[in-house]
mmCIF file of C-alpha atoms in Angstrom:
data_model
loop_
_atom_site.group_PDB
_atom_site.id
_atom_site.type_symbol
_atom_site.label_atom_id
_atom_site.label_comp_id
_atom_site.label_asym_id
_atom_site.label_seq_id
_atom_site.Cartn_x
_atom_site.Cartn_y
_atom_site.Cartn_z
ATOM 1 C CA MET A 1 -0.009 0.020 0.004
ATOM 2 C CA PRO A 2 1.281 3.502 -0.799
ATOM 3 C CA PRO A 3 1.592 5.906 2.121
ATOM 4 C CA GLU A 4 -1.699 7.507 3.193
ATOM 5 C CA LEU A 5 -1.833 11.268 2.730
ATOM 6 C CA LEU A 6 -4.270 13.777 4.239
ATOM 7 C CA ILE A 7 -4.804 16.761 1.919
ATOM 8 C CA LEU A 8 -6.358 19.815 3.593
ATOM 9 C CA ALA A 9 -6.377 21.936 0.410
ATOM 10 C CA PRO A 10 -5.699 21.041 -3.258
ATOM 11 C CA SER A 11 -3.048 22.631 -5.401
ATOM 12 C CA PRO A 12 -4.223 24.916 -8.210
ATOM 13 C CA SER A 13 -1.899 22.857 -10.390
ATOM 14 C CA ALA A 14 -3.637 19.837 -11.944
ATOM 15 C CA ALA A 15 -0.236 18.257 -12.644
ATOM 16 C CA VAL A 16 0.690 18.449 -8.963
ATOM 17 C CA ASN A 17 -2.632 16.928 -7.852
ATOM 18 C CA ALA A 18 -2.206 14.140 -10.369
ATOM 19 C CA GLN A 19 1.269 13.272 -9.010
ATOM 20 C CA LEU A 20 -0.086 13.013 -5.479
ATOM 21 C CA GLU A 21 -2.883 10.733 -6.620
ATOM 22 C CA GLN A 22 -0.445 8.515 -8.467
ATOM 23 C CA ARG A 23 2.007 8.134 -5.577
ATOM 24 C CA TYR A 24 -0.192 8.119 -2.457
ATOM 25 C CA ALA A 25 -3.520 7.044 -1.042
ATOM 26 C CA CYS A 26 -5.020 10.504 -0.833
ATOM 27 C CA HIS A 27 -7.743 11.572 1.594
ATOM 28 C CA HIS A 28 -9.212 14.975 0.656
ATOM 29 C CA ALA A 29 -10.486 16.735 3.769
ATOM 30 C CA TRP A 30 -11.425 19.801 1.785
ATOM 31 C CA GLN A 31 -14.125 17.834 -0.012
ATOM 32 C CA VAL A 32 -15.867 16.900 3.234
ATOM 33 C CA PRO A 33 -18.574 19.189 4.747
ATOM 34 C CA ALA A 34 -17.300 20.954 7.835
ATOM 35 C CA ASP A 35 -19.835 19.356 10.161
ATOM 36 C CA GLU A 36 -18.790 15.862 9.062
ATOM 37 C CA ARG A 37 -15.027 16.414 9.000
ATOM 38 C CA HIS A 38 -14.206 15.372 12.575
ATOM 39 C CA ALA A 39 -15.888 11.943 12.234
ATOM 40 C CA TRP A 40 -14.453 11.540 8.749
ATOM 41 C CA LEU A 41 -10.916 12.283 9.986
ATOM 42 C CA ALA A 42 -11.237 10.057 13.053
ATOM 43 C CA GLU A 43 -11.961 7.093 10.815
ATOM 44 C CA ARG A 44 -8.906 7.668 8.616
ATOM 45 C CA ALA A 45 -6.480 9.195 11.124
ATOM 46 C CA PRO A 46 -4.750 6.013 12.374
ATOM 47 C CA ALA A 47 -3.203 5.383 8.929
ATOM 48 C CA ILE A 48 -2.229 8.926 7.952
ATOM 49 C CA ARG A 49 1.527 9.342 7.567
ATOM 50 C CA ALA A 50 1.726 12.756 5.883
ATOM 51 C CA VAL A 51 -0.350 15.934 5.709
ATOM 52 C CA VAL A 52 -0.432 18.491 2.900
ATOM 53 C CA THR A 53 -1.669 21.879 4.050
ATOM 54 C CA THR A 54 -1.270 25.576 3.361
ATOM 55 C CA GLY A 55 0.297 28.377 5.328
ATOM 56 C CA ALA A 56 -3.134 29.784 6.131
ATOM 57 C CA LEU A 57 -4.677 26.447 7.218
ATOM 58 C CA GLY A 58 -1.644 24.970 8.957
ATOM 59 C CA LEU A 59 -2.215 21.969 11.245
ATOM 60 C CA ASN A 60 -3.131 22.669 14.842
ATOM 61 C CA ALA A 61 -2.154 20.676 17.911
ATOM 62 C CA ALA A 62 -5.616 19.040 18.255
ATOM 63 C CA ASP A 63 -5.645 17.679 14.717
ATOM 64 C CA MET A 64 -1.996 16.673 14.934
ATOM 65 C CA GLY A 65 -2.886 14.728 18.096
ATOM 66 C CA LEU A 66 -5.423 12.684 16.109
ATOM 67 C CA LEU A 67 -2.679 11.376 13.764
ATOM 68 C CA PRO A 68 -0.509 8.866 15.681
ATOM 69 C CA LYS A 69 1.521 7.790 12.626
ATOM 70 C CA LEU A 70 2.160 11.249 11.265
ATOM 71 C CA GLU A 71 5.711 11.674 9.962
ATOM 72 C CA ILE A 72 5.694 14.881 7.872
ATOM 73 C CA VAL A 73 3.637 18.062 7.405
ATOM 74 C CA ALA A 74 4.206 19.556 3.963
ATOM 75 C CA VAL A 75 3.131 23.193 3.950
ATOM 76 C CA ASN A 76 2.266 24.602 0.506
ATOM 77 C CA GLY A 77 3.356 28.126 1.406
ATOM 78 C CA VAL A 78 5.801 29.809 3.785
ATOM 79 C CA GLY A 79 3.502 30.628 6.720
ATOM 80 C CA LEU A 80 3.995 28.555 9.850
ATOM 81 C CA ASP A 81 1.735 30.329 12.338
ATOM 82 C CA GLY A 82 -0.990 27.718 11.878
ATOM 83 C CA VAL A 83 1.330 24.742 12.431
ATOM 84 C CA ALA A 84 1.820 23.376 15.961
ATOM 85 C CA LEU A 85 5.588 23.471 15.728
ATOM 86 C CA ASP A 86 6.100 22.604 19.409
ATOM 87 C CA VAL A 87 4.096 19.381 18.976
ATOM 88 C CA ALA A 88 5.975 18.564 15.748
ATOM 89 C CA ARG A 89 9.296 19.171 17.509
ATOM 90 C CA ALA A 90 8.322 16.980 20.476
ATOM 91 C CA ARG A 91 7.125 14.123 18.280
ATOM 92 C CA GLY A 92 9.897 14.303 15.678
ATOM 93 C CA ILE A 93 7.484 15.188 12.870
ATOM 94 C CA ALA A 94 9.204 16.829 9.917
ATOM 95 C CA VAL A 95 7.849 20.137 8.554
ATOM 96 C CA THR A 96 8.534 21.544 5.140
ATOM 97 C CA THR A 97 7.564 24.767 3.402
ATOM 98 C CA THR A 98 7.914 26.136 -0.109
ATOM 99 C CA PRO A 99 10.292 29.117 0.195
ATOM 100 C CA ASN A 100 11.995 31.007 -2.607
ATOM 101 C CA VAL A 101 9.600 29.991 -5.389
ATOM 102 C CA LEU A 102 6.883 32.441 -4.292
ATOM 103 C CA THR A 103 9.088 35.367 -3.281
ATOM 104 C CA ASP A 104 8.955 37.326 -6.530
ATOM 105 C CA ASP A 105 5.233 37.061 -7.065
ATOM 106 C CA VAL A 106 4.398 38.110 -3.476
ATOM 107 C CA ALA A 107 6.851 41.003 -3.781
ATOM 108 C CA ASP A 108 5.111 42.000 -7.024
ATOM 109 C CA MET A 109 1.743 41.900 -5.254
ATOM 110 C CA ALA A 110 3.034 44.281 -2.604
ATOM 111 C CA LEU A 111 4.051 46.724 -5.284
ATOM 112 C CA ALA A 112 0.705 46.264 -7.076
ATOM 113 C CA LEU A 113 -1.161 47.122 -3.885
ATOM 114 C CA LEU A 114 1.080 50.092 -3.230
ATOM 115 C CA LEU A 115 0.665 51.445 -6.754
ATOM 116 C CA ALA A 116 -3.094 50.843 -6.711
ATOM 117 C CA SER A 117 -3.459 52.586 -3.365
ATOM 118 C CA ALA A 118 -1.110 55.532 -4.004
ATOM 119 C CA ARG A 119 -2.410 56.232 -7.494
ATOM 120 C CA HIS A 120 -6.102 55.555 -6.694
ATOM 121 C CA VAL A 121 -6.334 52.898 -9.423
ATOM 122 C CA VAL A 122 -9.450 51.168 -8.099
ATOM 123 C CA ALA A 123 -11.301 54.445 -7.447
ATOM 124 C CA LEU A 124 -10.371 55.751 -10.883
ATOM 125 C CA ASP A 125 -11.521 52.535 -12.529
ATOM 126 C CA ARG A 126 -14.861 52.942 -10.791
ATOM 127 C CA PHE A 127 -14.927 56.639 -11.767
ATOM 128 C CA VAL A 128 -14.693 55.710 -15.450
ATOM 129 C CA ARG A 129 -17.179 52.811 -15.248
ATOM 130 C CA ASP A 130 -19.751 54.919 -13.355
ATOM 131 C CA GLY A 131 -19.595 57.759 -15.852
ATOM 132 C CA GLY A 132 -17.860 60.303 -13.643
ATOM 133 C CA TRP A 133 -15.293 61.101 -16.295
ATOM 134 C CA GLU A 134 -17.963 61.523 -18.966
ATOM 135 C CA ARG A 135 -19.818 63.931 -16.638
ATOM 136 C CA ARG A 136 -16.583 65.918 -16.251
ATOM 137 C CA GLU A 137 -16.571 65.501 -12.536
ATOM 138 C CA ALA A 138 -13.467 66.632 -10.655
ATOM 139 C CA ILE A 139 -10.711 64.111 -10.006
ATOM 140 C CA ALA A 140 -8.610 64.361 -6.853
ATOM 141 C CA PRO A 141 -4.902 64.162 -7.762
ATOM 142 C CA ALA A 142 -2.737 61.414 -6.349
ATOM 143 C CA SER A 143 0.780 61.859 -4.941
ATOM 144 C CA THR A 144 3.967 60.864 -6.759
ATOM 145 C CA LEU A 145 5.940 57.930 -5.425
ATOM 146 C CA ARG A 146 9.353 59.378 -6.190
ATOM 147 C CA GLY A 147 11.166 60.726 -3.188
ATOM 148 C CA LYS A 148 8.846 59.048 -0.664
ATOM 149 C CA THR A 149 10.036 56.650 2.035
ATOM 150 C CA ALA A 150 8.786 53.072 2.410
ATOM 151 C CA GLY A 151 9.340 51.101 5.571
ATOM 152 C CA ILE A 152 9.398 47.289 5.422
ATOM 153 C CA PHE A 153 8.505 45.481 8.610
ATOM 154 C CA GLY A 154 10.080 42.013 8.297
ATOM 155 C CA PHE A 155 13.111 41.884 6.109
ATOM 156 C CA GLY A 156 13.344 38.249 5.118
ATOM 157 C CA GLN A 157 13.351 36.954 1.550
ATOM 158 C CA ILE A 158 10.114 38.694 0.545
ATOM 159 C CA GLY A 159 11.001 41.954 2.278
ATOM 160 C CA GLN A 160 14.420 41.972 0.620
ATOM 161 C CA ALA A 161 12.822 41.320 -2.757
ATOM 162 C CA ILE A 162 10.454 44.250 -2.302
ATOM 163 C CA ALA A 163 13.280 46.685 -1.504
ATOM 164 C CA PRO A 164 14.829 46.911 -5.002
ATOM 165 C CA ARG A 165 11.393 47.114 -6.583
ATOM 166 C CA LEU A 166 10.666 50.156 -4.442
ATOM 167 C CA ALA A 167 14.042 51.684 -5.259
ATOM 168 C CA ALA A 168 13.282 51.380 -8.961
ATOM 169 C CA PHE A 169 10.409 53.806 -8.404
ATOM 170 C CA GLY A 170 12.705 56.264 -6.687
ATOM 171 C CA ILE A 171 11.420 55.393 -3.235
ATOM 172 C CA HIS A 172 13.761 55.490 -0.242
ATOM 173 C CA VAL A 173 13.713 52.221 1.691
ATOM 174 C CA ARG A 174 14.155 51.355 5.360
ATOM 175 C CA TYR A 175 13.338 48.227 7.382
ATOM 176 C CA PHE A 176 12.797 46.951 10.874
ATOM 177 C CA GLN A 177 12.763 43.555 12.530
ATOM 178 C CA PRO A 178 14.203 42.518 15.873
ATOM 179 C CA ARG A 179 17.175 40.687 14.306
ATOM 180 C CA ALA A 180 19.359 42.925 12.150
ATOM 181 C CA ILE A 181 20.129 41.607 8.657
ATOM 182 C CA ALA A 182 23.816 41.404 7.736
ATOM 183 C CA GLY A 183 25.065 42.345 4.304
ATOM 184 C CA THR A 184 22.338 44.806 3.327
ATOM 185 C CA ASP A 185 22.762 48.528 2.668
ATOM 186 C CA VAL A 186 19.089 49.239 3.546
ATOM 187 C CA PRO A 187 19.019 51.233 6.785
ATOM 188 C CA ARG A 188 17.413 49.623 9.818
ATOM 189 C CA ALA A 189 15.085 51.742 11.953
ATOM 190 C CA GLU A 190 15.383 51.622 15.713
ATOM 191 C CA SER A 191 11.895 50.180 16.218
ATOM 192 C CA LEU A 192 8.627 49.440 14.451
ATOM 193 C CA LEU A 193 7.231 52.720 15.764
ATOM 194 C CA ALA A 194 10.260 54.635 14.474
ATOM 195 C CA LEU A 195 9.872 52.904 11.099
ATOM 196 C CA ALA A 196 6.201 54.032 10.906
ATOM 197 C CA GLN A 197 7.157 57.583 11.856
ATOM 198 C CA GLU A 198 9.799 57.737 9.139
ATOM 199 C CA SER A 199 7.681 56.195 6.399
ATOM 200 C CA ASP A 200 5.091 57.354 3.877
ATOM 201 C CA TYR A 201 4.327 53.668 3.093
ATOM 202 C CA LEU A 202 4.555 50.830 5.623
ATOM 203 C CA ILE A 203 4.748 47.349 4.111
ATOM 204 C CA ILE A 204 4.103 44.333 6.367
ATOM 205 C CA CYS A 205 6.209 41.252 5.581
ATOM 206 C CA ALA A 206 6.706 39.804 9.081
ATOM 207 C CA PRO A 207 5.603 36.298 10.169
ATOM 208 C CA GLY A 208 2.487 35.723 12.210
ATOM 209 C CA THR A 209 3.498 34.844 15.759
ATOM 210 C CA PRO A 210 2.033 35.462 19.252
ATOM 211 C CA ALA A 211 4.615 38.236 19.556
ATOM 212 C CA THR A 212 3.478 39.969 16.342
ATOM 213 C CA ARG A 213 -0.296 39.542 16.816
ATOM 214 C CA LYS A 214 -1.954 42.994 16.484
ATOM 215 C CA ILE A 215 1.496 44.606 16.554
ATOM 216 C CA ILE A 216 0.239 47.116 13.996
ATOM 217 C CA ASP A 217 -1.942 48.928 16.483
ATOM 218 C CA ARG A 218 -3.402 52.433 16.700
ATOM 219 C CA THR A 219 -0.102 53.833 17.935
ATOM 220 C CA VAL A 220 1.735 52.558 14.857
ATOM 221 C CA LEU A 221 -1.107 53.671 12.528
ATOM 222 C CA ASP A 222 -1.135 57.168 14.032
ATOM 223 C CA ALA A 223 2.668 57.286 13.575
ATOM 224 C CA LEU A 224 2.254 56.426 9.884
ATOM 225 C CA GLY A 225 -0.238 59.310 9.729
ATOM 226 C CA PRO A 226 -3.007 60.820 7.597
ATOM 227 C CA GLN A 227 -0.869 60.823 4.476
ATOM 228 C CA GLY A 228 0.461 57.333 5.077
ATOM 229 C CA THR A 229 -0.410 54.061 3.363
ATOM 230 C CA LEU A 230 -0.361 50.615 4.933
ATOM 231 C CA ILE A 231 0.302 47.518 2.801
ATOM 232 C CA ASN A 232 -0.076 44.008 4.185
ATOM 233 C CA ILE A 233 0.928 40.842 2.274
ATOM 234 C CA ALA A 234 1.940 38.882 5.386
ATOM 235 C CA ARG A 235 -0.779 37.809 7.824
ATOM 236 C CA GLY A 236 -3.964 39.595 8.833
ATOM 237 C CA ALA A 237 -3.375 38.835 12.494
ATOM 238 C CA LEU A 238 -0.476 41.318 12.602
ATOM 239 C CA ILE A 239 -2.951 44.218 12.337
ATOM 240 C CA ASP A 240 -5.465 45.363 14.873
ATOM 241 C CA GLU A 241 -8.253 45.393 12.350
ATOM 242 C CA ASP A 242 -10.636 47.463 14.423
ATOM 243 C CA ALA A 243 -7.943 50.098 14.941
ATOM 244 C CA LEU A 244 -7.192 50.033 11.222
ATOM 245 C CA ILE A 245 -10.834 50.606 10.295
ATOM 246 C CA ALA A 246 -11.153 53.443 12.796
ATOM 247 C CA ALA A 247 -7.921 55.117 11.554
ATOM 248 C CA LEU A 248 -9.085 54.929 7.931
ATOM 249 C CA GLN A 249 -12.545 56.212 8.823
ATOM 250 C CA ASP A 250 -11.404 59.211 10.873
ATOM 251 C CA GLY A 251 -8.556 60.224 8.533
ATOM 252 C CA HIS A 252 -5.710 59.343 10.844
ATOM 253 C CA LEU A 253 -4.463 56.958 8.115
ATOM 254 C CA GLY A 254 -4.530 57.816 4.448
ATOM 255 C CA ALA A 255 -5.002 54.441 2.718
ATOM 256 C CA ALA A 256 -4.389 50.745 2.864
ATOM 257 C CA GLY A 257 -3.781 47.882 0.440
ATOM 258 C CA LEU A 258 -4.539 44.473 1.982
ATOM 259 C CA ASP A 259 -4.137 40.964 0.619
ATOM 260 C CA VAL A 260 -4.626 39.255 4.016
ATOM 261 C CA PHE A 261 -7.169 39.562 6.848
ATOM 262 C CA THR A 262 -7.757 38.455 10.406
ATOM 263 C CA ASP A 263 -10.587 36.024 9.750
ATOM 264 C CA GLU A 264 -10.256 34.954 6.117
ATOM 265 C CA PRO A 265 -12.301 34.755 3.960
ATOM 266 C CA ARG A 266 -14.538 36.967 6.125
ATOM 267 C CA VAL A 267 -13.657 40.658 5.700
ATOM 268 C CA PRO A 268 -15.462 43.198 7.908
ATOM 269 C CA LYS A 269 -18.221 45.105 6.145
ATOM 270 C CA ALA A 270 -16.818 48.363 7.501
ATOM 271 C CA LEU A 271 -13.504 47.654 5.784
ATOM 272 C CA ARG A 272 -15.145 46.702 2.516
ATOM 273 C CA ALA A 273 -17.142 49.917 2.543
ATOM 274 C CA LEU A 274 -14.136 52.221 2.784
ATOM 275 C CA PRO A 275 -13.189 54.013 -0.459
ATOM 276 C CA ASN A 276 -9.491 54.408 0.532
ATOM 277 C CA VAL A 277 -8.765 50.683 0.699
ATOM 278 C CA VAL A 278 -7.690 48.179 -1.972
ATOM 279 C CA LEU A 279 -8.641 44.606 -1.080
ATOM 280 C CA THR A 280 -7.484 41.327 -2.669
ATOM 281 C CA PRO A 281 -8.307 37.792 -1.509
ATOM 282 C CA HIS A 282 -4.914 36.473 -0.268
ATOM 283 C CA VAL A 283 -3.537 35.928 -3.765
ATOM 284 C CA GLY A 284 0.025 37.154 -3.492
ATOM 285 C CA SER A 285 1.443 33.882 -4.852
ATOM 286 C CA LEU A 286 -1.479 33.024 -7.118
ATOM 287 C CA THR A 287 0.119 32.784 -10.526
ATOM 288 C CA VAL A 288 0.131 29.681 -12.700
ATOM 289 C CA GLU A 289 3.877 29.390 -12.600
ATOM 290 C CA THR A 290 4.388 29.959 -8.898
ATOM 291 C CA ARG A 291 1.557 27.773 -7.658
ATOM 292 C CA HIS A 292 2.860 24.931 -9.796
ATOM 293 C CA ALA A 293 6.367 25.432 -8.482
ATOM 294 C CA MET A 294 5.078 25.498 -4.885
ATOM 295 C CA GLY A 295 3.045 22.338 -5.399
ATOM 296 C CA GLN A 296 5.975 20.598 -7.084
ATOM 297 C CA LEU A 297 8.157 21.413 -4.106
ATOM 298 C CA VAL A 298 5.550 19.773 -1.866
ATOM 299 C CA VAL A 299 5.598 16.673 -4.066
ATOM 300 C CA ASP A 300 9.396 16.594 -4.088
ATOM 301 C CA ASN A 301 9.648 16.964 -0.313
ATOM 302 C CA LEU A 302 7.230 14.106 0.226
ATOM 303 C CA ALA A 303 9.117 11.913 -2.252
ATOM 304 C CA ALA A 304 12.385 12.636 -0.498
ATOM 305 C CA HIS A 305 10.925 11.830 2.887
ATOM 306 C CA PHE A 306 9.454 8.479 1.907
ATOM 307 C CA ALA A 307 12.637 7.559 0.017
ATOM 308 C CA GLY A 308 14.723 8.234 3.148
ATOM 309 C CA LEU A 309 16.547 11.144 1.458
ATOM 310 C CA PRO A 310 17.240 14.661 2.866
ATOM 311 C CA LEU A 311 14.325 17.021 2.633
ATOM 312 C CA LEU A 312 14.660 19.833 0.101
ATOM 313 C CA THR A 313 13.231 22.674 2.241
ATOM 314 C CA PRO A 314 12.903 21.540 5.846
ATOM 315 C CA VAL A 315 11.922 23.776 8.725
ATOM 316 C CA THR A 316 14.608 23.578 11.404
ATOM 317 C CA LEU A 317 12.422 22.904 14.384
ATOM 318 C CA SER A 318 15.215 23.515 16.912
ATOM 319 C CA LYS A 319 14.975 27.159 15.859
ATOM 320 C CA SER A 320 12.226 27.955 13.441
ATOM 321 C CA PRO A 321 12.154 31.011 11.133
ATOM 322 C CA ILE A 322 9.638 32.547 13.550
ATOM 323 C CA GLU A 323 12.024 32.179 16.485
ATOM 324 C CA ARG A 324 14.907 33.534 14.414
ATOM 325 C CA PHE A 325 12.787 36.564 13.498
ATOM 326 C CA ASN A 326 11.945 37.251 17.097
ATOM 327 C CA GLN A 327 15.562 36.921 18.265
ATOM 328 C CA ALA A 328 16.962 40.288 19.088
#
């Protein structure tokens, strides 16, 4: 019998899904109604040796506890906040992610949100469609990007990929995270608050951890200011969403471009109603090429594991990327 595999979400790549079906006995939890999933999983859990999940879904401690033979969690993404890493470490369960292959597309999405927010692209599209241009209504001018300052909170692979893209637009770049990055000429701010105070645009690239939950609070938003723009392509939990809505409503923050939210796919009605916000449905890596590459890396990690070979992109559980980020 091939190894039994629990799939929490399918890959957008048909070729990747076909490979998994050919090599493993696949159990597709995403096809089961939510109210039936617990009983469905309990029946299959004793034989499950591997789980394929996403960064957003993860695998929590309770579900991991239902899988006595679990050997590997293959995350199709780079987020680890939903994975019970302490349980995986204690049980010797391997964890893999799909780094590098999604970096450029997520960095591109950050720039797309920044450009759309700063140049009012969505509002102007609506202005044309609704006939405002034809009626010769006044158009509020946007601000140029050149000469502005962008702060990047979280300067890992994605943050470092965003920096040269910003520089190409003539934007000055700074970053902050607790652990300084060696070998970069991008200046590091003294704190997140200082970064917000120094920035016209604040781009969130940090991992979701208990330490970063709601770290973008009203104090940080007020420091960014009424002319400032907040961009988030990391995790919704990093932002105090109520404080964000209030700051946008009362003019203490100028605009926001958001690809991630606190309770996806549910986005607050108040946020959806704001005209100074650009919203996308967590699609930073959603291109044909990148999603195939991510899925293929999942397949290759699983193949290496079951062949007894070194994993291609393992998470070092003795010190995870989250812990390294938080290390001062």
